[in-house]
Amino acid sequence: MATNAPNLVTSAQQTGDELHATIVGEIDLHNSPSLRNHLLELDSKGQPKKVVLDLSGVPYMDSSAIAVLVELLQKIRKRSGQVVLSKPQPRVKGLLEIARLNTIFIIE
């Protein structure tokens, strides 16, 4: 079963206009709404130009998680910012590539 949604974002720190957040656990239809709320709250508080999401602790995500990432990207792009998806596990990276999201996100 997926982890509790409030625990998905295990750390978040903003330095200047750059926000770094670490996400841990499986992201699915049950907990993606809470992840969405948490990320959008972080975004509205700090208005970062660059958001780096460390996905090294995310073994699985479904299409609802992708929708959350795309929504965040749209908000950041409105202020000419960027979203970096850092260290995705092979399964998650494969999903991003199949969905061709590697063409709109920066994946490191």
Tab-separated table of C-alpha atoms in Angstrom, residues 4-6 8-9 29-40 68:
chain	number	residue	atom	x	y	z
A	4	ASN	CA	0.787	8.350	3.940
A	5	ALA	CA	0.488	11.407	1.764
A	6	PRO	CA	1.742	13.918	4.359
A	8	LEU	CA	5.654	11.978	0.784
A	9	VAL	CA	7.565	15.265	0.947
A	29	LEU	CA	-4.363	7.997	-6.961
A	30	HIS	CA	-4.842	7.714	-3.192
A	31	ASN	CA	-2.083	10.070	-2.113
A	32	SER	CA	-1.408	12.269	-5.144
A	33	PRO	CA	-4.023	14.876	-4.064
A	34	SER	CA	-2.120	15.443	-0.812
A	35	LEU	CA	1.180	15.621	-2.702
A	36	ARG	CA	-0.411	18.158	-5.051
A	37	ASN	CA	-1.613	20.298	-2.137
A	38	HIS	CA	1.779	20.169	-0.434
A	39	LEU	CA	3.749	21.095	-3.574
A	40	LEU	CA	1.358	23.878	-4.572
A	68	VAL	CA	0.588	16.706	-10.270
